[in-house]
Coordinates of C-alpha atoms and ligand atoms in Angstrom, one line a residue:
Chain A
M1 CA -32.7 7.0 38.5
S2 CA -33.1 8.8 35.3
I3 CA -34.7 7.1 32.2
L4 CA -32.0 8.3 29.9
K5 CA -28.5 8.6 30.7
L6 CA -26.0 9.6 28.1
E7 CA -22.4 8.2 28.8
P8 CA -20.0 9.8 26.0
R9 CA -16.8 8.2 25.6
R10 CA -13.9 8.6 23.3
G11 CA -15.3 7.4 19.7
R12 CA -18.5 6.0 21.3
M13 CA -21.4 6.9 23.1
I14 CA -23.2 4.6 25.4
I15 CA -26.9 5.3 26.0
H16 CA -28.9 4.1 29.0
A17 CA -32.6 4.2 28.2
F18 CA -35.5 2.5 29.5
G19 CA -33.4 0.1 31.5
R20 CA -31.4 -1.2 28.6
K21 CA -27.9 -0.1 27.2
Y22 CA -27.3 1.1 23.8
D23 CA -23.5 1.1 22.5
W24 CA -23.2 3.2 19.3
I25 CA -19.8 3.6 17.9
I26 CA -19.1 7.0 16.6
E27 CA -17.3 6.9 13.4
P28 CA -17.2 10.4 11.9
R29 CA -14.8 9.7 9.0
Y30 CA -17.5 7.4 7.3
W31 CA -20.3 10.0 6.8
R32 CA -18.5 13.4 6.9
N33 CA -16.1 13.2 4.2
P34 CA -18.2 12.3 1.2
I35 CA -21.2 14.5 2.2
I36 CA -19.5 17.6 3.2
G37 CA -17.1 16.9 0.2
V38 CA -19.7 16.7 -2.3
I39 CA -21.7 19.7 -1.3
T40 CA -18.5 21.9 -1.1
L41 CA -17.7 20.8 -4.5
L42 CA -21.1 21.6 -6.0
A43 CA -21.4 25.1 -3.9
L44 CA -17.8 25.8 -4.9
P45 CA -18.4 27.5 -8.2
L46 CA -20.9 29.8 -6.4
L47 CA -18.6 30.7 -3.5
M48 CA -15.7 31.1 -6.0
Y49 CA -18.1 33.3 -8.1
F50 CA -18.4 36.0 -5.5
F51 CA -14.9 35.6 -4.0
A52 CA -13.0 35.7 -7.3
T53 CA -14.9 38.0 -9.3
G54 CA -15.7 40.3 -6.3
V55 CA -12.0 40.4 -4.8
F56 CA -9.7 39.8 -7.8
G57 CA -11.6 40.8 -10.6
I58 CA -11.5 37.6 -12.4
R59 CA -14.2 37.3 -15.2
P60 CA -16.8 34.3 -14.6
V61 CA -15.8 32.5 -17.7
A62 CA -12.2 32.7 -16.9
L63 CA -13.1 31.4 -13.4
L64 CA -15.2 28.6 -14.6
S65 CA -12.4 27.5 -17.1
A66 CA -10.1 27.5 -14.1
L67 CA -12.4 25.2 -12.2
I68 CA -12.6 23.2 -15.1
F69 CA -9.0 22.7 -15.0
A70 CA -9.2 21.9 -11.6
N71 CA -11.4 18.9 -12.5
I72 CA -9.0 17.9 -15.0
L73 CA -6.2 17.8 -12.4
A74 CA -8.4 15.8 -10.0
M75 CA -9.2 13.4 -12.9
I76 CA -5.8 12.7 -13.6
G77 CA -4.7 13.1 -9.7
T78 CA -7.1 10.6 -8.2
P79 CA -6.3 7.4 -10.1
L80 CA -2.8 8.6 -9.9
V81 CA -2.9 8.6 -6.0
L82 CA -4.2 5.0 -6.5
Q83 CA -1.6 4.1 -8.7
I84 CA 1.0 5.5 -6.3
I85 CA -0.4 3.3 -3.7
G86 CA -0.9 0.3 -5.4
T87 CA 2.6 0.1 -7.3
G88 CA 4.4 1.7 -4.4
R89 CA 6.1 3.9 -7.0
V90 CA 5.6 7.7 -8.1
S91 CA 5.2 7.4 -12.0
F92 CA 6.7 10.7 -13.6
G93 CA 4.7 10.0 -16.8
P94 CA 0.9 10.4 -15.9
H95 CA 0.8 13.3 -18.6
F96 CA 1.9 10.6 -21.1
F97 CA -1.4 8.5 -20.3
V98 CA -3.3 12.0 -20.8
A99 CA -2.0 12.3 -24.2
V100 CA -2.5 8.8 -25.3
G101 CA -6.2 9.2 -24.5
G102 CA -6.5 12.6 -26.0
Y103 CA -5.0 11.5 -29.3
T104 CA -7.0 8.1 -29.4
A105 CA -10.1 10.5 -29.1
A106 CA -9.2 12.8 -31.6
L107 CA -7.6 10.7 -34.1
L108 CA -10.7 8.2 -33.7
S109 CA -13.3 11.1 -34.3
K110 CA -11.4 12.9 -37.0
N111 CA -10.4 9.6 -39.1
Y112 CA -13.2 7.4 -38.4
G113 CA -16.1 9.8 -37.3
F114 CA -16.3 8.3 -33.8
S115 CA -18.7 10.0 -31.4
P116 CA -17.7 11.0 -28.0
A117 CA -19.6 8.0 -26.6
L118 CA -17.3 5.9 -28.6
T119 CA -14.1 7.4 -28.1
L120 CA -14.6 7.4 -24.2
P121 CA -14.3 3.7 -24.0
A122 CA -11.7 3.5 -26.8
S123 CA -9.5 6.2 -24.8
F124 CA -9.8 4.2 -21.6
F125 CA -9.0 0.8 -23.3
M126 CA -6.0 2.5 -25.3
G127 CA -4.5 3.8 -22.0
A128 CA -5.3 0.5 -20.2
L129 CA -3.6 -1.4 -22.9
I130 CA -0.5 0.6 -23.0
G131 CA -0.7 0.6 -19.1
L132 CA -0.7 -3.3 -19.2
G133 CA 2.1 -3.5 -21.8
L134 CA 4.3 -1.2 -19.6
S135 CA 3.1 -2.5 -16.3
P136 CA 6.2 -5.0 -15.9
I137 CA 8.3 -1.7 -15.0
T138 CA 6.4 -1.4 -11.7
I139 CA 8.0 -4.9 -11.0
I140 CA 11.5 -4.9 -12.3
S141 CA 12.5 -1.3 -11.8
R142 CA 12.3 1.2 -8.9
G143 CA 13.9 4.4 -7.6
I144 CA 15.5 6.5 -10.3
Y145 CA 15.3 3.9 -13.0
F146 CA 11.5 3.9 -12.9
V147 CA 11.6 7.7 -12.5
L148 CA 13.6 7.8 -15.7
I149 CA 11.7 5.1 -17.6
T150 CA 8.2 6.9 -16.8
L151 CA 9.8 10.2 -17.5
L152 CA 10.9 9.3 -20.9
L153 CA 7.6 8.0 -22.2
P154 CA 6.1 11.5 -22.6
F155 CA 9.4 12.7 -24.3
I156 CA 9.1 9.9 -26.9
L157 CA 5.5 10.5 -27.5
W158 CA 6.3 14.3 -28.1
E159 CA 9.1 13.9 -30.5
L160 CA 6.9 11.3 -32.3
T161 CA 4.1 13.9 -32.5
Y162 CA 7.0 16.1 -34.6
W163 CA 8.1 13.0 -36.5
R164 CA 5.0 12.1 -37.7
S165 CA 3.3 15.7 -37.7
D166 CA 1.0 14.3 -40.6
V167 CA -0.8 12.2 -38.1
F168 CA -0.6 13.9 -35.0
G169 CA -0.1 17.7 -36.1
A170 CA 2.6 18.5 -33.9
E171 CA 2.1 21.7 -32.0
T172 CA -1.0 22.6 -34.2
G173 CA -2.6 19.6 -32.9
I174 CA -5.6 17.8 -34.4
P175 CA -8.3 20.1 -34.9
G176 CA -12.0 19.3 -35.7
V177 CA -12.9 17.1 -32.8
P178 CA -16.4 17.2 -32.0
L179 CA -17.3 19.0 -28.9
L180 CA -18.8 17.4 -26.1
I181 CA -21.5 20.3 -25.5
F182 CA -22.4 23.0 -28.0
T183 CA -25.6 25.2 -27.3
G184 CA -24.3 28.3 -29.0
D185 CA -24.2 30.1 -25.7
V186 CA -20.6 30.2 -24.3
V187 CA -21.1 30.9 -20.9
L188 CA -23.9 28.2 -20.9
D189 CA -21.5 25.9 -22.4
I190 CA -18.8 26.3 -19.9
M191 CA -21.2 26.1 -17.1
I192 CA -22.3 22.8 -18.5
Y193 CA -18.7 21.5 -19.0
Y194 CA -17.9 22.4 -15.3
Y195 CA -20.8 20.2 -14.2
V196 CA -19.8 17.4 -16.7
S197 CA -16.1 17.6 -15.5
I198 CA -17.2 17.5 -11.9
A199 CA -19.6 14.5 -12.5
M200 CA -16.6 12.7 -13.8
V201 CA -14.6 13.7 -10.9
L202 CA -17.2 12.5 -8.4
I203 CA -17.8 9.1 -10.4
L204 CA -13.8 8.6 -10.1
L205 CA -14.1 9.5 -6.3
F206 CA -16.8 7.0 -5.7
F207 CA -14.8 4.3 -7.6
T208 CA -11.4 5.1 -5.9
D209 CA -13.2 5.2 -2.4
R210 CA -14.6 1.8 -3.0
V211 CA -11.3 0.4 -3.8
M212 CA -9.4 2.1 -1.0
R213 CA -11.8 0.6 1.6
S214 CA -11.8 -2.9 0.2
R215 CA -9.4 -5.5 0.7
Y216 CA -7.5 -4.5 -2.4
G217 CA -7.0 -0.9 -1.1
F218 CA -5.7 -2.4 2.1
M219 CA -3.2 -4.6 0.4
M220 CA -2.2 -1.9 -2.0
G221 CA -1.5 0.1 1.2
V222 CA 0.9 -2.8 2.4
I223 CA 2.7 -2.9 -1.0
N224 CA 3.1 0.8 -0.8
E225 CA 4.8 0.3 2.7
D226 CA 6.8 -2.7 2.3
E227 CA 6.6 -4.9 -0.8
E228 CA 8.7 -7.7 1.1
V229 CA 6.4 -8.0 3.9
A230 CA 3.6 -8.0 1.7
L231 CA 5.2 -10.9 -0.2
S232 CA 6.2 -12.7 3.0
Y233 CA 2.5 -12.7 4.2
G234 CA 1.0 -13.9 1.0
I235 CA 0.0 -11.0 -0.9
D236 CA 0.4 -11.4 -4.7
V237 CA 2.3 -8.0 -5.3
A238 CA 3.2 -8.5 -8.9
K239 CA -0.6 -9.2 -9.8
I240 CA -1.9 -6.2 -7.8
K241 CA 0.8 -4.0 -9.3
V242 CA -0.2 -5.0 -12.8
I243 CA -4.1 -4.5 -12.3
T244 CA -3.6 -1.1 -10.5
F245 CA -1.1 0.3 -13.2
T246 CA -3.4 -0.9 -16.2
L247 CA -6.6 0.4 -14.6
T248 CA -5.3 3.5 -13.4
S249 CA -3.6 4.3 -16.7
G250 CA -6.9 3.8 -18.8
A251 CA -8.5 6.0 -16.0
I252 CA -6.1 8.8 -16.6
A253 CA -6.4 8.7 -20.4
V254 CA -10.0 9.5 -19.8
A255 CA -8.9 13.0 -18.7
G256 CA -7.3 13.2 -22.1
W257 CA -10.6 12.2 -23.8
F258 CA -12.2 15.1 -21.9
L259 CA -9.8 17.6 -22.9
A260 CA -10.0 16.5 -26.6
H261 CA -13.7 16.9 -26.5
Y262 CA -13.7 20.0 -24.4
Q263 CA -11.3 22.0 -26.5
G264 CA -12.5 20.9 -30.0
S265 CA -9.0 19.7 -30.6
F266 CA -6.0 17.8 -29.1
T267 CA -2.4 19.3 -28.9
G268 CA -0.2 16.8 -27.6
P269 CA 2.9 19.1 -27.0
V270 CA 0.7 21.3 -24.6
W271 CA 0.0 18.6 -22.3
L272 CA 3.1 16.7 -22.8
Q273 CA 5.3 19.6 -21.2
P274 CA 7.3 19.1 -18.0
S275 CA 5.2 22.4 -16.4
F276 CA 1.9 20.3 -16.7
L277 CA 3.6 17.1 -15.2
I278 CA 4.8 19.4 -12.2
L279 CA 1.1 20.5 -11.7
I280 CA 0.0 17.1 -11.6
L281 CA 2.7 15.8 -9.1
L282 CA 2.2 18.9 -6.9
T283 CA -1.6 18.2 -6.9
T284 CA -1.2 14.7 -5.6
T285 CA 1.6 15.7 -3.1
L286 CA 0.0 18.6 -1.9
G287 CA -3.3 16.4 -1.6
G288 CA -1.7 14.4 1.1
K289 CA 0.3 11.0 0.9
G290 CA -2.2 8.5 0.0
A291 CA -5.2 10.6 0.4
V292 CA -7.8 10.7 -2.5
Y293 CA -10.0 13.5 -1.0
G294 CA -7.1 15.8 -0.6
V295 CA -6.5 15.6 -4.2
I296 CA -9.6 17.2 -5.0
A297 CA -9.1 20.1 -2.3
S298 CA -5.3 20.7 -3.8
A299 CA -6.5 20.5 -7.3
Y300 CA -9.1 23.2 -6.8
F301 CA -6.6 25.1 -4.8
I302 CA -3.8 25.0 -7.4
A303 CA -6.0 25.7 -10.2
T304 CA -7.7 28.8 -8.6
L305 CA -4.4 30.0 -7.4
R306 CA -2.9 29.6 -10.9
E307 CA -5.8 31.7 -12.1
V308 CA -5.3 34.4 -9.2
T309 CA -1.8 34.8 -10.1
R310 CA -2.2 35.1 -13.5
T311 CA -4.6 37.9 -13.3
Q312 CA -2.4 39.6 -10.5
F313 CA 1.4 39.2 -11.3
G314 CA 1.2 39.0 -15.3
E315 CA 4.5 37.9 -16.6
M316 CA 5.7 37.0 -13.0
S317 CA 2.6 34.7 -12.5
V318 CA 4.3 31.3 -13.1
V319 CA 7.2 32.1 -10.9
V320 CA 4.8 33.4 -7.9
L321 CA 2.8 30.4 -8.5
F322 CA 5.4 27.8 -8.0
I323 CA 7.1 29.7 -5.3
I324 CA 3.7 29.6 -3.2
L325 CA 3.4 26.0 -4.0
L326 CA 7.0 25.5 -2.8
I327 CA 6.4 27.2 0.4
L328 CA 3.1 25.1 0.9
L329 CA 5.0 21.8 0.5
Y330 CA 7.6 23.0 3.0
I331 CA 5.2 23.9 5.5
L332 CA 2.7 21.0 4.9
P333 CA 4.7 18.0 4.8
E334 CA 1.7 15.6 4.9
G335 CA -0.4 17.8 2.6
F336 CA -3.9 19.2 2.8
W337 CA -5.3 15.9 4.0
G338 CA -2.7 15.9 7.1
L339 CA -4.3 18.9 8.0
Y340 CA -7.7 17.6 8.4
R341 CA -6.7 14.3 9.7
K342 CA -4.0 15.2 12.3
R343 CA -2.9 11.8 12.7
R344 CA 0.6 10.5 11.7
Y345 CA -0.4 7.3 10.1
R346 CA -2.0 6.8 6.9
E347 CA -5.6 5.4 6.8
Y348 CA -5.7 2.8 4.5
V349 CA -9.0 1.3 6.0
P350 CA -11.7 3.1 7.6
S351 CA -11.5 2.8 11.6
I352 CA -13.6 0.1 12.0
R353 CA -14.2 -0.6 15.9
I354 CA -15.1 -3.9 17.3
R355 CA -18.1 -3.9 19.7
R356 CA -17.7 -5.4 22.9
A357 CA -20.6 -4.4 24.6
Chain B
M1 CA 6.8 -32.4 5.6
L2 CA 9.6 -29.9 5.0
E3 CA 12.6 -31.6 3.3
V4 CA 15.8 -29.5 2.6
S5 CA 18.7 -31.1 0.6
N6 CA 22.2 -29.8 -0.1
L7 CA 21.2 -26.3 0.3
T8 CA 23.8 -23.5 -0.4
K9 CA 23.6 -19.8 -0.5
R10 CA 26.7 -17.4 -1.0
F11 CA 26.8 -13.7 -0.6
G12 CA 29.9 -12.8 -2.5
G13 CA 32.7 -14.6 -1.1
V14 CA 30.8 -15.7 2.1
I15 CA 29.2 -18.9 2.0
A16 CA 26.1 -18.2 4.2
V17 CA 24.5 -21.7 3.9
N18 CA 26.7 -24.4 2.9
E19 CA 25.3 -27.9 1.8
V20 CA 22.5 -28.1 4.4
S21 CA 20.4 -31.1 4.5
F22 CA 17.5 -32.0 7.0
E23 CA 14.0 -33.2 7.2
V24 CA 11.1 -31.8 9.4
E25 CA 8.1 -34.2 10.3
K26 CA 4.8 -33.0 10.8
G27 CA 4.4 -31.8 14.6
E28 CA 7.9 -31.5 15.4
I29 CA 9.3 -28.5 17.3
I30 CA 12.9 -28.2 16.4
G31 CA 15.4 -25.7 17.6
L32 CA 18.1 -24.0 15.6
I33 CA 21.0 -22.7 17.4
G34 CA 24.5 -21.4 16.2
P35 CA 26.9 -18.4 16.7
N36 CA 26.5 -15.0 15.0
G37 CA 26.8 -15.3 11.4
A38 CA 26.1 -19.3 11.3
G39 CA 23.6 -18.8 8.6
K40 CA 20.5 -19.1 10.5
S41 CA 18.6 -16.5 9.1
T42 CA 19.7 -17.1 5.9
L43 CA 18.4 -20.6 6.2
V44 CA 14.8 -19.4 7.2
N45 CA 15.1 -16.9 4.3
L46 CA 15.8 -19.5 1.9
I47 CA 12.8 -21.9 3.1
S48 CA 10.4 -18.8 3.2
G49 CA 11.7 -17.9 -0.5
F50 CA 13.1 -14.5 0.6
Y51 CA 16.4 -15.8 -1.2
L52 CA 16.7 -18.1 -3.9
P53 CA 19.5 -20.7 -3.1
D54 CA 22.4 -21.2 -5.4
S55 CA 22.0 -24.9 -5.4
G56 CA 20.2 -27.5 -3.5
K57 CA 16.3 -28.4 -3.3
I58 CA 13.5 -27.5 -0.8
R59 CA 10.5 -29.8 -0.8
F60 CA 7.4 -29.0 1.1
L61 CA 4.1 -31.4 1.4
G62 CA 5.8 -33.4 -1.1
E63 CA 6.3 -30.7 -3.5
D64 CA 9.4 -29.1 -5.1
I65 CA 9.2 -25.7 -4.0
T66 CA 12.7 -24.5 -4.7
K67 CA 11.6 -22.1 -7.3
K68 CA 8.2 -21.2 -5.9
K69 CA 7.7 -17.3 -5.1
M70 CA 7.4 -16.2 -1.5
H71 CA 3.9 -15.2 -1.6
E72 CA 3.1 -18.5 -2.8
R73 CA 5.0 -20.3 -0.1
A74 CA 3.0 -18.1 2.3
K75 CA -0.2 -19.4 0.9
M76 CA 1.0 -23.0 1.1
G77 CA 1.5 -22.6 4.7
I78 CA 5.0 -21.7 5.4
A79 CA 5.1 -18.4 8.0
R80 CA 8.1 -16.9 9.3
T81 CA 8.9 -14.2 11.9
F82 CA 11.7 -11.5 11.4
Q83 CA 14.6 -11.2 13.7
N84 CA 14.5 -7.6 13.6
P85 CA 10.9 -7.1 13.8
R86 CA 9.8 -5.9 10.4
L87 CA 6.3 -4.6 10.7
I88 CA 4.6 -1.7 8.9
S89 CA 5.2 1.2 11.4
N90 CA 2.7 3.4 9.6
M91 CA 0.0 1.0 10.7
T92 CA -1.8 0.1 13.8
A93 CA -1.3 -3.4 15.6
I94 CA -4.5 -5.0 14.2
M95 CA -3.8 -3.8 10.4
N96 CA -0.5 -5.4 10.6
V97 CA -2.3 -8.7 11.2
M98 CA -5.1 -8.1 8.7
Y99 CA -3.0 -8.2 5.9
A100 CA -1.6 -11.6 6.9
V101 CA -5.0 -12.8 7.3
L102 CA -5.8 -11.6 3.8
G103 CA -2.9 -13.0 2.4
S104 CA -3.7 -16.7 3.8
E105 CA -5.1 -19.3 1.8
R106 CA -8.7 -18.8 2.8
G107 CA -8.2 -15.0 3.1
S108 CA -8.7 -14.8 -0.3
K109 CA -12.6 -14.7 0.2
L110 CA -12.7 -12.5 3.2
S111 CA -13.9 -8.8 3.3
L112 CA -11.9 -6.3 5.0
V113 CA -14.4 -6.3 8.0
E114 CA -14.2 -10.1 8.3
A115 CA -10.3 -9.8 8.1
Y116 CA -10.5 -7.3 11.0
G117 CA -12.6 -9.8 13.1
E118 CA -10.1 -12.5 12.7
A119 CA -7.2 -10.2 13.1
A120 CA -8.7 -9.3 16.4
Y121 CA -8.8 -12.9 17.3
Y122 CA -5.2 -13.6 16.7
L123 CA -4.2 -10.5 18.7
D124 CA -6.2 -11.6 21.6
I125 CA -4.4 -14.9 21.8
F126 CA -1.2 -12.9 22.4
D127 CA -3.2 -10.8 24.8
M128 CA -2.6 -7.8 22.3
L129 CA -6.6 -6.8 21.6
K130 CA -6.4 -3.7 23.8
K131 CA -3.4 -2.5 21.7
R132 CA -5.3 -3.0 18.3
D133 CA -5.3 0.7 17.6
V134 CA -1.8 1.6 18.6
L135 CA 0.6 2.6 15.8
V136 CA 3.4 0.0 15.7
A137 CA 5.8 2.7 15.6
D138 CA 4.6 3.3 19.5
L139 CA 5.0 -0.3 20.8
P140 CA 7.8 -1.5 22.7
I141 CA 10.0 -4.4 21.6
Y142 CA 8.2 -7.2 23.7
E143 CA 4.9 -6.2 21.9
L144 CA 6.6 -5.9 18.6
R145 CA 7.8 -9.8 19.0
L146 CA 4.2 -10.8 20.0
L147 CA 2.8 -9.0 17.0
E148 CA 5.3 -10.6 14.7
L149 CA 3.8 -14.0 16.1
A150 CA 0.4 -13.1 15.7
R151 CA 0.9 -12.0 12.2
A152 CA 2.6 -15.4 11.4
L153 CA -0.2 -17.2 13.0
A154 CA -2.7 -15.3 11.1
L155 CA -1.4 -16.7 7.9
K156 CA -2.7 -20.3 9.2
P157 CA 0.6 -21.7 8.8
K158 CA 1.5 -25.1 8.7
I159 CA 5.0 -24.6 9.5
L160 CA 6.3 -21.6 11.6
L161 CA 9.8 -20.3 11.4
I162 CA 10.7 -18.3 14.3
D163 CA 13.8 -16.3 13.9
E164 CA 14.4 -15.3 17.3
A165 CA 11.3 -14.5 19.4
M166 CA 13.4 -13.6 22.7
A167 CA 16.1 -11.4 21.6
G168 CA 15.9 -8.0 23.4
L169 CA 13.5 -9.3 26.2
N170 CA 14.0 -9.6 29.8
P171 CA 13.9 -13.0 31.5
A172 CA 10.1 -12.8 32.5
E173 CA 9.0 -11.7 29.2
A174 CA 11.2 -14.4 27.3
E175 CA 9.4 -16.9 29.6
R176 CA 6.1 -15.7 28.8
V177 CA 7.0 -15.7 24.8
S178 CA 8.2 -19.3 25.3
K179 CA 4.7 -20.2 27.1
L180 CA 2.7 -18.8 24.3
I181 CA 4.9 -20.4 21.6
N182 CA 4.1 -23.7 23.4
R183 CA 0.7 -23.2 23.7
I184 CA 0.0 -22.0 19.9
R185 CA 2.2 -25.0 18.9
E186 CA -0.7 -27.3 20.4
E187 CA -3.7 -25.2 19.8
F188 CA -3.0 -25.0 16.1
D189 CA -1.2 -28.1 15.5
L190 CA 1.7 -26.4 14.3
T191 CA 5.2 -27.7 13.2
I192 CA 8.1 -25.3 14.3
I193 CA 11.6 -24.4 13.8
W194 CA 12.7 -22.2 16.2
I195 CA 15.9 -20.2 16.2
E196 CA 17.0 -18.6 19.5
H197 CA 20.0 -17.3 21.4
V198 CA 18.5 -17.8 24.9
L199 CA 19.3 -21.5 25.0
K200 CA 18.0 -22.5 28.5
I201 CA 14.5 -21.7 27.5
I202 CA 14.8 -23.6 24.2
M203 CA 16.4 -26.5 25.4
R204 CA 13.2 -27.1 27.6
S205 CA 10.7 -26.5 24.8
V206 CA 11.9 -28.6 21.9
E207 CA 12.8 -32.2 21.0
R208 CA 15.3 -31.8 18.6
I209 CA 18.1 -29.3 17.8
L210 CA 20.1 -28.4 14.7
V211 CA 23.4 -26.5 15.2
M212 CA 24.8 -24.5 12.5
H213 CA 28.5 -23.3 12.3
Y214 CA 29.9 -21.2 9.5
G215 CA 27.1 -22.4 7.1
K216 CA 27.4 -25.9 8.0
L217 CA 25.0 -28.1 9.9
I218 CA 27.3 -29.6 12.4
A219 CA 24.8 -31.4 14.7
D220 CA 21.4 -32.6 14.7
D221 CA 19.9 -34.4 17.6
T222 CA 18.1 -34.3 20.9
P223 CA 19.1 -31.4 23.1
E224 CA 20.6 -33.8 25.9
K225 CA 22.7 -35.3 23.2
V226 CA 23.6 -32.0 21.5
V227 CA 25.0 -30.2 24.5
R228 CA 27.4 -33.1 25.0
M229 CA 28.8 -33.3 21.7
P230 CA 32.6 -31.9 21.7
E231 CA 32.1 -30.2 18.5
V232 CA 29.1 -28.5 19.7
V233 CA 30.5 -27.2 22.8
E234 CA 33.8 -26.1 21.1
A235 CA 31.9 -24.4 18.3
Y236 CA 29.1 -22.6 20.2
I237 CA 27.9 -23.5 23.9
G238 CA 29.6 -22.1 26.7
E239 CA 29.7 -22.9 30.1
E240 CA 26.3 -21.2 30.9
V241 CA 24.2 -24.0 29.4
V242 CA 25.1 -27.0 31.1
Ligands
ATP401 N1 22.0 -10.1 2.3 C1 23.2 -10.3 2.6 N2 24.0 -9.9 1.9 C2 25.5 -10.3 2.2 N3 25.7 -11.1 3.3 C3 24.8 -11.7 4.0 C4 23.3 -11.3 3.7 N4 22.7 -12.0 4.7 C5 23.5 -12.5 5.6 N5 24.8 -12.7 5.0 C6 25.9 -13.0 5.6 O1 25.7 -14.3 5.7 C7 26.1 -15.0 6.8 C8 25.2 -15.4 7.7 O2 24.2 -14.7 8.2 P1 22.8 -15.0 9.0 O3 22.2 -13.8 9.2 O4 22.1 -16.1 8.1 O5 23.6 -15.5 10.4 P2 22.8 -15.7 11.6 O6 23.1 -16.9 12.0 O7 21.4 -15.5 11.6 O8 23.4 -14.9 12.8 P3 22.9 -13.9 13.7 O9 22.7 -14.9 15.1 O10 23.6 -12.8 14.1 O11 21.2 -13.6 13.6 C9 26.9 -13.8 7.4 O12 28.3 -13.8 7.4 C10 26.2 -12.7 6.9 O13 27.2 -11.4 6.9
MG402 MG1 19.8 -14.2 12.4

């Protein structure tokens, strides 16, 4: 009899050693995702640098801007996925909250001299406050009504920016917003912006992941699947929806804060456009339903693809971009996450195994 | 424990439940029978809060719950099963029990892992533990019925409303389900209202039977007496029972 005997099983490893039996549960999803994901994200600029500049002839600065745009999409997409799960509804107005955050940051810094450190919480609270005020729509409306209500919000704000162009500056926007980073060296600045934005994405991802693995994340998943079942089994659906909508609206507004302090101005009509909404929705959908990690992957994919098509196809670039994305939607109904997971059900909880050794 | 008085529910022109009144004492197990469309499921839906009544009152544990929301009633200890198993098919068996554990009154303090452990316990009662990681979409009807019961039990109910636990099962499976229901009733000190079409089995298990017909409660008595009432025989029960 050998001293050490390995007995691999599906999802577990039983080790007989020195007359004792050890039962290890193998749960790869727990460690593989975060670590590999974070490493990839941090190494991506380098990889992209060689690939994009070498193969497609994109300038480094343009590439970095594209990656920052990817992070902005991820900053919006990550909380939006949480919102979609926790309210059981797809909002068509996430860019409204981006604009709320952007205008809050721009107006407070221009009119009252707030620093970025102060406009950050202000943007979050403004987004959350408006989200709280609007949250009843997640309870009383569904289907096309919810879509229309959320779709109307950005249009109303859009009109408002023209009507009160003395305050919002219409398509010229609000200039003179203090920059987050200013060293005098353009490339260095943009590198720092990239790492600031990626830090924001990682922080968001950390919180989202915590929520998704908590009892609340699980109950949000139940709401997403069947509200009436959730109610029948004691889940306070209305409360969870209101909290989810409020907090995710605040988080989406923070993306607007970043935009304002990254560009040194905030121009609502640029971000309130339907084409920006479509990019956001494509990011969440291509990421995979109910998947947070997939959103980051698709944000990077879409932002890079947009840059590549822009340099390769000139005037046709937008058409080409959307056609490629359309084809991908068709062949990947479960999104990027579905490719990785290859399972039919959405994983609202990590697979915890019971040990019965 | 449960007191229903003059409960009425209309759907357009149909009076699904018509001035129904009855009382349930703690620990009772009551059969609810009646032909298709008699209003049995609607009555369950009214008690659980799925529908609000047009008129009438429901009292539970001495409290008027007529206007209470469904999730509040669930937390108070009213659990129900669905006639057509209504589980979340995108989730595994154990996940479908976990949310009921989390939704129960004491579940508000449990973490996900603790809820998992408790859900495993309820699955085990119904001999479903080995199926815990199977997607609900892949389970046969017998196991769906068991899962419905496990999920309802996970809510730690004081009263359990069973809307057909045996429909679609073969006689052997029905027999097993009936035994399980009797077992959980004793172990968990439950009060049960049990709707069923398979009369022979339910007659043996219950102490009292309510008969509904066209939304009205037409009988409320012991099984022996109910099967002899002429209006019941005429309205519902065929030769097969007696
Ligand atoms: N949501 C609804 N909308 C409209 N009518 C309904 C609804 N639910 C039930 N009904 C009607 O109410 C009446 C009672 O239905 P219910 O489902 O309560 O009967 P049941 O006794 O459970 O019948 P079964 O034995 O077939 O389950 C029927 O006429 C039915 O068509
Ligand atoms: Mg019914």
